[in-house]
């Protein structure tokens, strides 16, 4: 469609020859241009043939028309399509009008040429031009008929002649050839339209398929899964339906290590594996990511359902070959039942999801039935998360300090800073509850920085009072993974004025194992400042000589689970002695955690342990109470 972009005034000033004035005109293709040239050549041939039986006046009109057609051909070959088309239609119309006027009037066979001209106009001009031309022809014919009727002009009744025979045949030939060309174009257009309609239908079907199915696996999506559930409930209102929520365990490392394309291939193979044990009435759906939902409707007994769920779990454990890598998968599955756990699809999904997270909490690679108390646990966790976020924002935490004693002199030589949280609504929240939650919520960085700032500032206060001690601060795995620990520690030391040699950072064994290169790099930067490092809870994780020799460590802290039993368990005592000997061989000092009685202290002294902390001396206390402990320790 060619659209005229000029003003309304410009449009009014266009002539009848400028057929492009209409906004409905058709943009001609190269094929249509070729067809117009053919029509002009046919008309030119017809004009030449008509010269032979014609009289002088008719011959003059035909010669003028022939010259006009030649000019129109030149315009067409120069791609002046719009003007040439309008000129052709007006030229043919005026030629017919002229021949009729000088010959037989309303009895002239040339009147048959008008329908042909109008057919050309309908095919190759715009709407406005067509109606102007049609009105002109209608007005001319009506005027001629009235003039003949009232005797204003006289025309002889035509008699059959050779001239009329030639004229009739020329008109028929031109009409036949032209209509054949136009009909061929029309058929081609209809065929193309049919093909386009087929493509549209195909596209609509594809859009519908994409709207109903997961594009990666071809499984039905969440919307279709919900509809399938509603149909199953409607078909058998009282029948039990099991909804399984499947989530792969540790799927992210596959994407990180092999790329998302490999991860997609894993999901496609898993979808095929999960589909195999299902019946035709069961539904397998992918909700997104590595989450799948299964609707099981064809089971009678709970035992039968359990076997089917176990089968699906085993299929999740099948080894998958991706990019020449063998990938071992596992999954956690939560199961909710309709109607006993609810009949609303979204509610069942939520409950199955809750059961799935319970399965992950229990160690992953297992399935778990939904229990009503799980929902309360989820609500409690959500409430705790909201309270924790508020506490971090308002810094509603306290830093307590547990003294570390030199067991040879029985004097305080250091302190371990410990974070505590007492919520106004929930009461005292244990660190082993809110610390993992803070890591999960991404708040551990703020908490860690808060403890580091408070501990370093307090150590400066104690040192200013004449108490030389080292302050120990726990560092979590998430803090190390950020990669900016050296910069943060350097900033805090500068802000508080604490000497780097007075700061000891405590890391668990798992931190050193998880990302050795990154941790080692940060520890080297901090050690260059003078910061000390200790392994916290030594003996509970991956204790081995390999990683101990790779890092610049100062001491090992023996976990309380060993220290607390050395007075009555010979095996634990042997383990503690072994750790002390190991540390000594590596040039490391040892700190015993959880010392609660004199007998344990004596055994540690005999084993050669350097330092200790525990309830034998004091639990973690406030800075004010710790100051009093320092004074008492100094007095001896």
XYZ file of C-alpha atoms in Angstrom:
636
model
C 0.000 0.000 0.000
C 1.447 3.371 -1.018
C 0.573 6.100 1.472
C 0.625 9.777 0.489
C 2.309 11.794 3.237
C 1.571 15.328 2.048
C -0.968 17.810 3.410
C -4.687 17.844 2.653
C -4.222 20.999 0.530
C -1.518 19.273 -1.546
C -3.874 16.358 -2.139
C -6.629 18.632 -3.435
C -4.251 20.166 -5.979
C -3.492 16.823 -7.683
C -4.820 16.260 -11.214
C -6.813 13.363 -12.548
C -3.667 12.079 -14.217
C -1.936 11.696 -10.825
C -3.715 8.574 -9.682
C -1.401 8.259 -6.644
C -3.470 10.853 -4.790
C -5.416 8.019 -3.141
C -4.107 6.518 0.064
C -5.548 3.139 -1.039
C -3.394 2.715 -4.187
C -1.482 -0.500 -4.656
C 2.297 -0.690 -4.602
C 3.236 -2.424 -7.846
C 5.650 -5.277 -7.765
C 8.190 -6.038 -10.461
C 5.845 -8.741 -11.740
C 2.960 -6.300 -12.056
C 5.223 -3.825 -13.858
C 6.088 -6.553 -16.343
C 2.378 -7.283 -16.797
C 1.625 -3.595 -17.509
C 4.278 -3.549 -20.219
C 2.659 -6.601 -21.819
C -0.761 -4.907 -21.772
C 0.660 -1.754 -23.391
C 2.271 -3.843 -26.134
C -1.055 -5.643 -26.733
C -2.869 -2.306 -26.954
C -0.205 -0.945 -29.338
C -0.570 -4.013 -31.567
C -4.360 -3.603 -31.546
C -4.036 0.088 -32.523
C -1.746 -0.797 -35.439
C -4.174 -3.480 -36.629
C -7.044 -1.007 -36.372
C -5.335 1.450 -38.747
C -5.914 -0.676 -41.848
C -9.755 -0.659 -42.085
C -10.153 2.831 -40.558
C -11.019 6.109 -42.205
C -8.864 9.266 -42.101
C -10.294 10.642 -38.836
C -10.164 7.296 -37.048
C -6.631 6.713 -38.349
C -5.536 10.070 -36.982
C -6.959 9.207 -33.554
C -5.308 5.774 -33.635
C -1.944 7.251 -34.678
C -2.116 9.734 -31.828
C -3.006 6.876 -29.482
C -0.069 4.812 -30.794
C 2.350 7.661 -30.147
C 0.900 7.990 -26.650
C 1.391 4.268 -26.028
C 5.032 4.523 -27.135
C 5.545 7.366 -24.677
C 3.900 5.304 -21.940
C 6.235 2.382 -22.717
C 9.203 4.718 -22.338
C 7.850 5.841 -18.963
C 7.411 2.235 -17.853
C 10.949 1.277 -18.860
C 12.142 4.265 -16.851
C 10.119 2.984 -13.880
C 7.699 5.950 -13.920
C 4.957 3.512 -13.061
C 2.362 5.709 -11.400
C 2.197 8.397 -14.055
C 2.440 5.850 -16.880
C -0.468 3.816 -15.486
C -2.706 6.862 -15.109
C -1.743 8.108 -18.562
C -2.495 4.703 -20.122
C -5.978 4.514 -18.639
C -6.875 8.072 -19.610
C -5.374 7.589 -23.098
C -7.467 4.481 -23.765
C -10.587 6.147 -22.361
C -10.189 9.279 -24.512
C -9.365 7.170 -27.592
C -12.605 5.228 -27.194
C -14.579 8.430 -26.588
C -13.103 10.012 -29.724
C -13.719 7.014 -31.965
C -17.284 6.668 -30.732
C -17.971 10.375 -31.263
C -16.871 10.400 -34.918
C -18.314 7.052 -35.873
C -21.484 5.301 -34.670
C -22.007 6.818 -31.230
C -23.944 4.607 -28.870
C -24.145 1.979 -31.619
C -20.370 1.717 -31.946
C -18.677 -1.544 -30.979
C -15.895 0.470 -29.326
C -18.225 0.861 -26.347
C -17.114 -2.675 -25.466
C -13.663 -1.244 -24.742
C -14.868 0.606 -21.623
C -15.283 -2.527 -19.448
C -11.742 -3.504 -20.406
C -10.399 -0.072 -19.397
C -12.287 -0.236 -16.098
C -10.856 -3.713 -15.488
C -7.342 -2.287 -15.983
C -8.173 0.573 -13.626
C -9.484 -1.783 -10.954
C -6.313 -3.863 -11.107
C -3.614 -1.218 -11.403
C -4.921 2.040 -9.936
C -6.080 3.361 -6.624
C -9.667 3.617 -5.429
C -9.977 7.370 -5.961
C -8.632 7.214 -9.504
C -10.933 4.311 -10.392
C -14.095 6.152 -9.320
C -13.045 9.330 -11.126
C -12.488 7.376 -14.352
C -15.710 5.407 -13.914
C -17.691 8.608 -13.343
C -16.185 10.178 -16.462
C -17.104 7.177 -18.645
C -20.612 7.003 -17.160
C -21.138 10.724 -17.704
C -19.876 10.541 -21.305
C -22.054 7.548 -22.217
C -25.121 9.066 -20.526
C -24.620 12.382 -22.316
C -24.152 10.634 -25.649
C -27.275 8.521 -25.110
C -29.407 11.561 -24.185
C -28.094 13.511 -27.161
C -29.007 10.641 -29.451
C -32.421 10.178 -27.802
C -33.427 13.854 -28.185
C -31.956 14.174 -31.666
C -29.175 16.594 -30.742
C -26.819 14.333 -32.665
C -27.581 11.724 -35.290
C -25.856 8.398 -35.793
C -26.668 5.913 -38.536
C -27.904 2.481 -37.514
C -24.834 0.311 -38.057
C -24.814 -2.325 -40.748
C -22.485 -5.321 -40.660
C -19.261 -4.383 -42.459
C -15.694 -5.613 -42.655
C -14.719 -2.683 -40.442
C -17.141 -3.724 -37.716
C -15.908 -7.322 -38.004
C -12.285 -6.238 -37.589
C -13.151 -3.923 -34.705
C -15.090 -6.650 -32.935
C -12.262 -9.157 -33.332
C -9.644 -6.671 -32.166
C -11.703 -5.940 -29.052
C -12.236 -9.639 -28.382
C -8.548 -10.458 -28.868
C -7.369 -7.594 -26.663
C -9.986 -8.442 -24.036
C -9.186 -12.145 -24.148
C -5.431 -11.692 -23.850
C -5.745 -9.056 -21.147
C -8.257 -11.018 -19.103
C -6.056 -14.107 -19.410
C -3.103 -12.186 -18.016
C -5.225 -10.679 -15.257
C -6.778 -14.074 -14.445
C -3.308 -15.641 -14.209
C -2.227 -12.908 -11.816
C -5.392 -13.405 -9.793
C -4.783 -17.158 -9.540
C -1.182 -16.545 -8.509
C -2.363 -14.084 -5.891
C -4.929 -16.561 -4.579
C -2.318 -19.318 -4.459
C 0.083 -17.049 -2.582
C -2.732 -16.030 -0.256
C -3.502 -19.689 0.411
C 0.159 -20.362 1.166
C 0.304 -17.338 3.435
C -2.837 -18.495 5.230
C -1.214 -21.899 5.718
C 1.864 -20.209 7.166
C -0.325 -18.120 9.462
C -2.186 -21.226 10.652
C 1.136 -23.003 11.185
C 2.469 -20.005 13.110
C -0.671 -19.895 15.240
C -0.297 -23.589 16.037
C 3.362 -23.037 16.930
C 2.464 -20.057 19.119
C -0.212 -22.160 20.795
C 2.299 -24.970 21.329
C 4.840 -22.558 22.821
C 2.138 -21.085 25.045
C 1.280 -24.541 26.361
C 4.666 -26.278 26.424
C 8.163 -25.721 27.701
C 10.287 -24.824 24.643
C 13.372 -26.665 25.957
C 11.975 -30.058 26.974
C 8.646 -30.094 25.132
C 6.835 -30.850 28.388
C 3.631 -29.048 29.301
C 4.140 -25.816 31.222
C 2.704 -24.658 34.529
C -0.570 -23.410 33.008
C -1.308 -26.686 31.207
C -0.329 -28.675 34.283
C -2.895 -26.751 36.297
C -5.558 -27.404 33.636
C -4.675 -31.114 33.652
C -5.071 -31.175 37.431
C -8.461 -29.468 37.205
C -9.611 -31.974 34.570
C -8.462 -34.886 36.729
C -10.333 -33.516 39.746
C -13.458 -32.903 37.669
C -13.346 -36.446 36.249
C -12.944 -38.110 39.674
C -13.779 -35.622 42.444
C -12.999 -38.027 45.307
C -9.928 -39.705 43.812
C -6.509 -39.117 45.357
C -3.984 -37.255 43.225
C -0.304 -37.002 44.086
C 1.595 -33.849 43.157
C 5.371 -34.263 43.125
C 7.724 -31.285 43.168
C 11.173 -32.318 41.856
C 14.243 -30.102 42.198
C 17.745 -31.163 41.163
C 20.452 -31.039 43.807
C 23.452 -28.823 43.059
C 22.470 -28.140 39.443
C 24.151 -24.726 39.329
C 27.720 -26.153 39.338
C 26.883 -28.013 36.106
C 25.979 -24.734 34.390
C 29.016 -23.014 35.881
C 31.469 -25.746 34.875
C 30.105 -26.940 31.517
C 27.967 -24.001 30.386
C 24.230 -23.420 30.091
C 24.006 -25.394 26.857
C 25.233 -28.472 28.702
C 22.785 -27.729 31.508
C 19.951 -27.574 28.976
C 20.999 -30.933 27.543
C 20.945 -32.440 31.040
C 17.396 -31.164 31.568
C 16.230 -32.584 28.229
C 17.667 -36.023 29.001
C 16.185 -35.914 32.489
C 12.752 -35.089 31.051
C 12.966 -38.194 28.845
C 14.015 -40.360 31.806
C 11.204 -39.086 34.024
C 8.574 -39.627 31.329
C 9.292 -43.360 30.924
C 7.634 -44.819 34.071
C 4.545 -42.597 33.821
C 1.207 -43.721 32.443
C -0.633 -41.927 29.682
C -2.875 -40.156 32.197
C -0.019 -38.923 34.396
C 1.401 -35.480 33.674
C 5.044 -34.376 33.701
C 5.602 -30.624 33.616
C 8.593 -28.322 33.771
C 7.957 -25.232 35.862
C 11.272 -23.573 35.064
C 14.971 -23.900 35.802
C 15.610 -27.376 37.228
C 12.112 -27.720 38.717
C 9.678 -30.380 37.511
C 6.156 -31.201 38.682
C 4.480 -34.590 38.255
C 0.764 -35.337 38.608
C 0.152 -38.994 39.450
C -3.448 -40.141 39.129
C -3.214 -43.887 38.396
C -2.417 -45.356 41.819
C -4.533 -47.134 44.390
C -2.416 -47.814 47.485
C 0.100 -45.622 49.311
C 2.721 -48.342 48.864
C 2.197 -48.301 45.096
C 2.644 -44.535 45.050
C 5.789 -44.759 47.166
C 7.339 -47.249 44.737
C 6.565 -44.937 41.820
C 8.094 -41.929 43.595
C 11.156 -44.029 44.438
C 11.391 -45.009 40.762
C 11.350 -41.349 39.712
C 14.008 -40.539 42.309
C 16.235 -43.299 40.935
C 15.785 -41.976 37.403
C 16.978 -38.595 38.630
C 20.130 -40.378 39.834
C 20.941 -41.835 36.418
C 24.267 -40.825 34.915
C 23.956 -38.413 31.981
C 26.572 -38.038 29.229
C 26.945 -34.398 28.167
C 29.771 -33.014 26.012
C 31.819 -36.155 26.699
C 31.387 -35.589 30.432
C 29.597 -38.075 32.675
C 27.316 -36.095 34.963
C 25.917 -37.757 38.078
C 22.636 -36.204 39.159
C 20.461 -36.373 42.229
C 17.212 -34.712 43.193
C 15.005 -33.891 46.130
C 11.280 -34.602 45.800
C 8.378 -33.260 47.814
C 5.002 -35.027 47.694
C 1.596 -33.509 48.471
C -1.709 -35.343 48.158
C -5.128 -34.149 47.053
C -7.619 -33.900 48.680
C -6.069 -34.530 52.121
C -3.427 -31.783 51.767
C -5.782 -29.495 49.848
C -7.574 -29.285 46.527
C -6.282 -25.969 45.192
C -3.512 -26.520 42.642
C -1.362 -23.589 43.776
C -1.709 -24.618 47.414
C -0.662 -28.183 46.584
C 2.368 -26.886 44.668
C 3.345 -24.773 47.651
C 3.023 -27.708 50.034
C 4.937 -30.059 47.745
C 7.617 -27.380 47.434
C 7.778 -27.146 51.229
C 8.210 -30.922 51.462
C 10.924 -30.773 48.805
C 12.924 -28.247 50.841
C 12.509 -30.485 53.856
C 14.045 -33.304 51.801
C 16.999 -31.048 50.983
C 17.357 -30.135 54.633
C 17.444 -33.842 55.523
C 20.447 -34.425 53.266
C 19.125 -34.235 49.668
C 18.743 -37.133 47.224
C 15.511 -38.290 48.856
C 11.766 -37.672 48.855
C 9.621 -36.354 51.645
C 5.860 -36.392 52.278
C 4.222 -33.122 53.174
C 3.388 -32.776 56.865
C 1.275 -29.981 58.318
C 4.021 -28.921 60.752
C 6.310 -28.142 57.812
C 4.159 -25.166 56.922
C 4.573 -23.752 60.397
C 8.309 -24.245 60.096
C 8.253 -22.306 56.832
C 6.255 -19.510 58.434
C 8.624 -19.437 61.397
C 11.603 -19.265 59.065
C 10.010 -16.462 57.057
C 9.260 -14.516 60.225
C 12.819 -15.057 61.427
C 14.174 -13.832 58.092
C 12.137 -10.641 58.339
C 13.284 -10.067 61.926
C 16.889 -10.748 60.946
C 16.781 -8.269 58.081
C 15.409 -5.623 60.451
C 18.050 -6.448 63.064
C 20.865 -6.090 60.534
C 19.464 -2.789 59.302
C 19.178 -1.384 62.835
C 22.297 -3.195 64.170
C 20.383 -4.894 66.979
C 23.223 -7.297 67.732
C 25.680 -7.545 70.604
C 29.324 -8.561 70.415
C 30.417 -10.644 73.408
C 33.952 -11.674 74.240
C 35.222 -14.980 75.600
C 38.686 -14.828 77.163
C 41.525 -16.978 75.856
C 43.986 -18.032 78.570
C 47.654 -18.889 78.463
C 47.412 -22.159 80.388
C 51.000 -21.935 81.596
C 50.525 -18.559 83.324
C 46.727 -18.744 83.730
C 46.424 -15.168 82.407
C 44.258 -13.723 79.649
C 46.213 -13.357 76.426
C 43.383 -12.849 73.977
C 39.663 -12.742 73.315
C 37.312 -14.290 70.788
C 34.583 -11.942 69.550
C 31.226 -13.725 69.341
C 28.050 -12.298 67.818
C 24.812 -12.655 69.777
C 21.229 -11.717 68.914
C 18.326 -11.277 71.291
C 15.110 -10.409 69.474
C 12.381 -8.476 71.291
C 9.716 -10.937 70.055
C 11.576 -14.221 69.574
C 14.053 -13.979 72.423
C 17.605 -15.322 72.215
C 18.440 -16.688 68.761
C 21.353 -19.118 68.659
C 24.261 -18.260 66.312
C 24.002 -21.636 64.582
C 20.462 -20.579 63.604
C 20.853 -16.979 62.440
C 24.380 -17.180 60.957
C 23.446 -19.771 58.252
C 20.258 -17.806 57.613
C 22.257 -14.601 57.169
C 24.469 -16.403 54.655
C 21.385 -17.642 52.791
C 19.930 -14.109 52.689
C 23.197 -12.458 51.649
C 23.468 -10.489 54.915
C 26.624 -12.117 56.249
C 28.865 -9.436 54.767
C 27.163 -6.716 56.797
C 27.190 -8.843 59.946
C 30.837 -9.784 59.512
C 31.864 -6.171 59.004
C 29.875 -5.139 62.094
C 31.655 -7.711 64.303
C 35.066 -6.825 62.883
C 34.555 -3.103 63.514
C 33.234 -3.616 67.047
C 35.956 -6.107 68.022
C 38.859 -4.070 66.649
C 37.598 -0.862 68.240
C 37.186 -2.606 71.602
C 40.658 -4.178 71.385
C 42.136 -0.689 70.925
C 40.329 0.439 74.093
C 41.748 -2.486 76.107
C 45.228 -2.001 74.733
C 45.015 1.674 75.646
C 44.302 0.582 79.226
C 47.507 -1.427 79.309
C 46.115 -4.860 78.434
C 48.136 -6.409 75.634
C 45.952 -9.010 73.937
C 45.022 -10.389 70.545
C 41.414 -10.206 69.331
C 40.011 -13.155 67.311
C 37.142 -12.721 64.840
C 35.350 -15.518 62.962
C 35.195 -15.235 59.164
C 32.526 -17.141 57.200
C 32.911 -18.879 53.851
C 30.670 -16.304 52.151
C 32.924 -13.459 53.298
C 35.934 -15.176 51.741
C 34.105 -15.860 48.481
C 33.440 -12.144 47.969
C 37.159 -11.642 47.358
C 37.341 -8.241 49.071
C 38.292 -9.406 52.577
C 41.817 -7.852 52.533
C 40.412 -4.451 51.579
C 37.743 -4.592 54.312
C 40.214 -5.646 57.007
C 42.691 -2.979 55.948
C 39.943 -0.348 56.078
C 38.792 -1.403 59.578
C 42.358 -1.462 60.903
C 42.923 2.048 59.579
C 39.634 3.343 60.999
C 40.145 1.834 64.474
C 43.925 2.184 64.733
C 44.435 -1.461 65.717
C 47.773 -3.007 64.776
C 47.403 -5.872 62.299
C 49.501 -8.103 64.596
C 46.754 -7.831 67.229
C 44.083 -9.289 64.933
C 43.480 -12.993 64.387
C 40.966 -14.244 61.844
C 39.417 -17.652 62.489
C 38.480 -19.785 59.483
C 36.842 -23.196 59.401
C 38.453 -26.046 57.487
C 35.672 -26.012 54.897
C 36.549 -22.424 53.942
C 40.078 -23.468 53.009
C 38.890 -26.439 50.981
C 36.052 -24.766 49.019
C 38.096 -22.262 46.989
C 41.745 -22.805 47.771
C 43.224 -20.367 45.254
C 40.991 -17.420 46.197
C 41.366 -17.982 49.950
C 45.115 -18.467 49.687
C 45.523 -15.227 47.745
C 43.552 -13.239 50.322
C 45.371 -14.839 53.245
C 48.723 -13.957 51.701
C 47.684 -10.316 51.355
C 46.468 -10.173 54.962
C 49.500 -12.026 56.311
C 51.682 -9.436 54.609
C 49.952 -6.834 56.802
C 50.701 -8.897 59.907
C 47.258 -10.454 60.482
C 47.258 -13.918 62.113
C 45.107 -16.896 61.092
C 43.657 -19.777 63.084
C 41.744 -22.885 62.010
C 38.541 -23.002 64.046
C 36.874 -26.266 65.154
C 39.857 -28.294 63.969
C 39.197 -32.013 63.713
C 35.552 -31.838 62.634
C 36.102 -31.324 58.913
C 38.739 -32.155 56.332
C 41.773 -32.276 58.648
C 44.867 -33.251 56.677
C 48.482 -32.234 56.331
C 47.963 -31.143 52.722
C 46.047 -27.927 53.233
C 47.742 -27.117 56.569
C 51.053 -26.764 54.767
C 49.600 -24.540 52.020
C 48.346 -21.669 54.179
C 50.075 -19.201 56.491
C 48.497 -20.293 59.765
C 49.327 -19.314 63.352
C 47.277 -21.763 65.389
C 44.788 -24.619 65.464
C 41.704 -24.465 67.674
C 40.765 -27.962 68.854
C 37.003 -28.434 68.702
C 35.063 -28.674 71.958
C 33.580 -32.023 70.901
C 37.009 -33.598 71.527
C 38.147 -31.448 74.459
C 34.986 -31.964 76.507
C 35.492 -35.757 76.731
C 39.244 -36.108 77.234
C 38.897 -36.542 80.998
C 36.871 -39.761 80.613
C 37.456 -40.962 77.044
C 40.909 -42.250 76.182
C 40.246 -42.152 72.429
C 39.391 -38.443 72.475
C 42.466 -37.757 74.594
C 44.588 -39.606 72.051
C 43.052 -37.543 69.238
C 43.725 -34.282 71.087
C 47.331 -35.280 71.749
C 47.718 -36.198 68.092
C 46.402 -32.784 66.993
C 48.774 -31.008 69.396
C 51.733 -33.017 68.096
C 50.671 -32.343 64.494
C 50.455 -28.608 65.161
C 53.817 -28.625 66.920
C 55.463 -30.365 63.970
C 54.115 -27.625 61.674
C 55.170 -24.824 64.017
C 51.582 -23.988 64.972
C 50.189 -23.148 68.396
C 47.084 -24.887 69.742
C 43.991 -23.493 71.451
C 41.600 -25.865 73.233
C 37.923 -24.879 73.075
C 35.276 -25.875 75.599
C 37.458 -26.483 78.677
C 35.072 -26.912 81.609
C 36.990 -28.655 84.408
C 40.417 -28.702 86.039
C 41.083 -32.319 85.074
C 40.745 -31.492 81.369
C 42.998 -28.469 81.832
C 45.674 -30.605 83.498
C 45.582 -33.130 80.653
C 45.927 -30.326 78.099
C 48.906 -28.893 79.971
C 50.563 -32.300 80.013
C 49.931 -32.715 76.267
C 51.671 -29.405 75.537
C 48.644 -27.274 74.570
C 49.384 -23.544 74.595
C 46.045 -21.796 75.123
C 42.488 -22.619 76.170
C 39.040 -21.100 76.571
C 35.835 -22.343 78.103
C 33.370 -22.187 80.960
C 36.132 -23.153 83.413
C 37.081 -19.485 83.314
C 34.172 -17.655 81.719
C 31.482 -17.816 79.099
C 31.282 -15.020 76.510
C 30.586 -11.714 78.292
C 30.048 -8.064 77.471
C 32.964 -5.679 76.958
C 32.436 -4.192 80.444
C 32.501 -7.592 82.154
C 35.496 -8.627 80.085
C 37.351 -5.536 81.310
C 36.799 -6.725 84.881
C 38.174 -10.152 83.925
C 41.269 -8.461 82.508
C 41.826 -6.552 85.738
C 41.451 -9.709 87.834
C 43.760 -11.643 85.517
C 46.409 -8.945 85.775
C 46.253 -9.027 89.556
C 47.004 -12.732 89.335
